[in-house]
Short mmCIF file of C-alpha atoms in Angstrom, two decimals:
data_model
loop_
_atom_site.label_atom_id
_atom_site.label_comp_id
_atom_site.label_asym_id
_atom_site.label_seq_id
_atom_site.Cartn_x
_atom_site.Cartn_y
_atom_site.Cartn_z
CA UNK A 272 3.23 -21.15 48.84
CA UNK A 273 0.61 -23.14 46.32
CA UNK A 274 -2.54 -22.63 45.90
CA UNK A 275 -4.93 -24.66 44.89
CA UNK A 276 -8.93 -25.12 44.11
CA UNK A 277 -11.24 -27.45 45.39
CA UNK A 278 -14.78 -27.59 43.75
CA UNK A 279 -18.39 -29.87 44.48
CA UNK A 280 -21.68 -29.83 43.89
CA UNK A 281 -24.78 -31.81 45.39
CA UNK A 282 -28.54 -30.96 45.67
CA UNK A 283 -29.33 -29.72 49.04
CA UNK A 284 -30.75 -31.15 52.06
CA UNK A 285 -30.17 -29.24 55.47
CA UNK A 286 -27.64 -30.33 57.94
CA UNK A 287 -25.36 -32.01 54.76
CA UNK A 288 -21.96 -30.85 54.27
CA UNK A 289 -21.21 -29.73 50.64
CA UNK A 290 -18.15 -29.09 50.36
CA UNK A 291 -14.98 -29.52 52.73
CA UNK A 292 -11.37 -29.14 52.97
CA UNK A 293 -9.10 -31.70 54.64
CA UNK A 294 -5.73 -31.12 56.56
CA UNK A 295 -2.94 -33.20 57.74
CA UNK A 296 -0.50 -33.84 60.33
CA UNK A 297 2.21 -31.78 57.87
CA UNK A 298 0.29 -29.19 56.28
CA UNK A 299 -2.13 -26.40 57.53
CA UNK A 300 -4.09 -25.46 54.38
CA UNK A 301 -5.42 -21.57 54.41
CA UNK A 302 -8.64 -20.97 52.68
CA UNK A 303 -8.79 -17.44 51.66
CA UNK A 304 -11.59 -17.70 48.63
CA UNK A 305 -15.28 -19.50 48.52
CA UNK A 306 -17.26 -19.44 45.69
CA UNK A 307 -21.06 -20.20 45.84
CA UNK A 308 -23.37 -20.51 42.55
CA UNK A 309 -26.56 -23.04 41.47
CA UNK A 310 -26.06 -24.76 38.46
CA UNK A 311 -30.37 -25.29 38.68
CA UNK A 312 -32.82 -23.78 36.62
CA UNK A 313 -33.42 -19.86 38.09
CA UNK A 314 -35.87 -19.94 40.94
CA UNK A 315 -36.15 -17.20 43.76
CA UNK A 316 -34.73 -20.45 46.40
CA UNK A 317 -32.14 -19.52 48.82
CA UNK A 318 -30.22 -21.70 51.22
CA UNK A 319 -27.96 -20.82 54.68
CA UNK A 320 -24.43 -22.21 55.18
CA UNK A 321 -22.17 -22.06 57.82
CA UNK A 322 -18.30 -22.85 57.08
CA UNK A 323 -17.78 -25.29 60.57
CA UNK A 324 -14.76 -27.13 61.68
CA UNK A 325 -14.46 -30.56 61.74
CA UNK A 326 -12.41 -32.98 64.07
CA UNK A 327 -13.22 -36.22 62.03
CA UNK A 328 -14.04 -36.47 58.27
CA UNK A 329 -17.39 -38.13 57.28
CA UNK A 330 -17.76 -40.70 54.57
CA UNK A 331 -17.73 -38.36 50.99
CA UNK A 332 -16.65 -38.40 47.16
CA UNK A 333 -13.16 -37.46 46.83
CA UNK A 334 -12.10 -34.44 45.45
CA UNK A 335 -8.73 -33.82 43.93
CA UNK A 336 -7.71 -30.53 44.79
CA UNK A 337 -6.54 -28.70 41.56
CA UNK A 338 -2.75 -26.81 41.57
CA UNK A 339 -3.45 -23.12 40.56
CA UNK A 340 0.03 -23.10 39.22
CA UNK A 341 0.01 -25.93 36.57
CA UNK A 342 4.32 -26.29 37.97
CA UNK A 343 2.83 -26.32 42.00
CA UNK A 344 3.52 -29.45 43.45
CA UNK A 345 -0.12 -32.18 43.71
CA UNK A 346 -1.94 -30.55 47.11
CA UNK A 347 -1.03 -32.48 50.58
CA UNK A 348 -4.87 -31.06 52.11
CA UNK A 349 -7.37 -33.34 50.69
CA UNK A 350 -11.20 -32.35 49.91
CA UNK A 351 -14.84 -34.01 49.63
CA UNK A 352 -18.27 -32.89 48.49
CA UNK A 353 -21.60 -35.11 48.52
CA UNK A 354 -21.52 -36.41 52.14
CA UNK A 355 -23.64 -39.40 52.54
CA UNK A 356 -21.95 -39.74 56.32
CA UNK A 357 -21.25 -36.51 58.00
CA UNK A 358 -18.03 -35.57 59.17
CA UNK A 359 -18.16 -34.91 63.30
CA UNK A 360 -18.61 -30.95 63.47
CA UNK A 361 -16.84 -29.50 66.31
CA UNK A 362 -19.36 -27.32 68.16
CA UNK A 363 -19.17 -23.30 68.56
CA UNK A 364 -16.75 -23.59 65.76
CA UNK A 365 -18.64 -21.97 62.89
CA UNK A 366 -16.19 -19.07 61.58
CA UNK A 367 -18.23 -17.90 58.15
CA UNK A 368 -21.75 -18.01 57.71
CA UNK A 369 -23.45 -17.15 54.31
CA UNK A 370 -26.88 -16.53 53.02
CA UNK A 371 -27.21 -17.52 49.47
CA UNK A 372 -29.89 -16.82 46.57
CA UNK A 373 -29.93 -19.15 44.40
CA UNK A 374 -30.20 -16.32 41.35
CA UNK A 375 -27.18 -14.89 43.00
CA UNK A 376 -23.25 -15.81 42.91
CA UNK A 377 -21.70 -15.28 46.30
CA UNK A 378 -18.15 -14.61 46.60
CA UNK A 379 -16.15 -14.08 49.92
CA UNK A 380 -12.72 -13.14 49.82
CA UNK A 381 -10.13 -12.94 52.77
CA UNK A 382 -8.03 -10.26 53.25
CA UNK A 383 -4.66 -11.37 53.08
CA UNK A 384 -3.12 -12.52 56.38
CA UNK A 385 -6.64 -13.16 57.78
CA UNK A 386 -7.34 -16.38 55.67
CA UNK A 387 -9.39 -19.48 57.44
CA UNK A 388 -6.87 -21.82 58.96
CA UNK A 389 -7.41 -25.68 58.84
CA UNK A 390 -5.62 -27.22 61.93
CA UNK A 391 -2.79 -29.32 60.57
CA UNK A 392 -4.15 -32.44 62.23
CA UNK A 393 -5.35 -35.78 60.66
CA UNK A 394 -8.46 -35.63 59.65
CA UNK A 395 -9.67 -31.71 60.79
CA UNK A 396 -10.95 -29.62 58.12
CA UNK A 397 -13.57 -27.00 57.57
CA UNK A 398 -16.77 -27.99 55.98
CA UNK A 399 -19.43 -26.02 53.94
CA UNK A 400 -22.61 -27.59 55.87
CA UNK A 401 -25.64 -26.61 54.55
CA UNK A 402 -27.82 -25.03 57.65
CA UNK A 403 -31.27 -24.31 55.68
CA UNK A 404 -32.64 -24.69 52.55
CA UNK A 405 -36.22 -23.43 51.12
CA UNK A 406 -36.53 -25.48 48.38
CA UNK A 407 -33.68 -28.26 47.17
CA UNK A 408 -31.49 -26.91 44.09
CA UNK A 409 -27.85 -27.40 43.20
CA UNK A 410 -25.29 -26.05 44.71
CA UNK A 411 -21.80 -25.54 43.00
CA UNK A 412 -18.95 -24.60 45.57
CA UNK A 413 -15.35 -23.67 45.15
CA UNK A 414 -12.80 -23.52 47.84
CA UNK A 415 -9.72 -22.09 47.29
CA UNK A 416 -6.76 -22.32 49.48
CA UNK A 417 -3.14 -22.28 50.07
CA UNK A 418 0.06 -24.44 51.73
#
């Protein structure tokens, strides 16, 4: 298998996605790393995320998901960050939620064989939607995944 980074940033305003991860009908990409950091000037701010599925992608700036293995193969899964139209959220279908300080770097790690599946679908995916915020910074977001 690949594996492969995806990585965004955007200032934060609740209920906007951040960061997502995109399937498709041939490929069920496995997220099994999230990285979370501010690239703003140190302030005690914190922010709430929840990691949500998606059933229809939202209107974003393209990400090129990067080959971990410079001889891997370009990523099938596609990826966006800085939603100005939301992607449609699929209710009760938040599988990771994470507090973050923005002084902090938060790091979640799956155990192997218990990564975050994206349904190979069309258009599904898994977005990093930003729940709460107390004061807007930057947020920087990896994703890392496999197919």
């Amino acid at each position: 298998m690949a594996h492969y980074s995806a990585r965004g940033s955007m200032a934060l305003v609740a209920a906007d996605s951040v960061l997502s991860v995109i399937g498709s009908a041939t490929v069920r990409p496995r997220i099994y790393e999230i990285i979370m950091s501010s690239s703003s000037a140190p302030q005690d701010y914190n922010a709430h995320f929840f990691f949500q599925r998606f059933s229809a992608d939202g209107t974003g700036t393209a990400v090129t998901p990067k080959p971990l293995d410079f001889a891997d193969p370009v990523a099938i899964a596609t990826s966006k960050h800085t939603y100005t139209a939301e992607p449609t959220l699929t209710a009760n279908e938040i599988l990771l939620e994470l507090g973050h300080h923005q002084r902090a770097v938060v790091r979640w790690v799956a155990r192997e064989g218990k990564e975050i599946v994206v349904p190979a679908l069309a258009g599904d995916g898994l977005a990093m939607v930003c729940n709460a915020v107390s004061t807007q910074f930057t947020e920087v977001a990896t994703i890392c995944f496999e197919e």
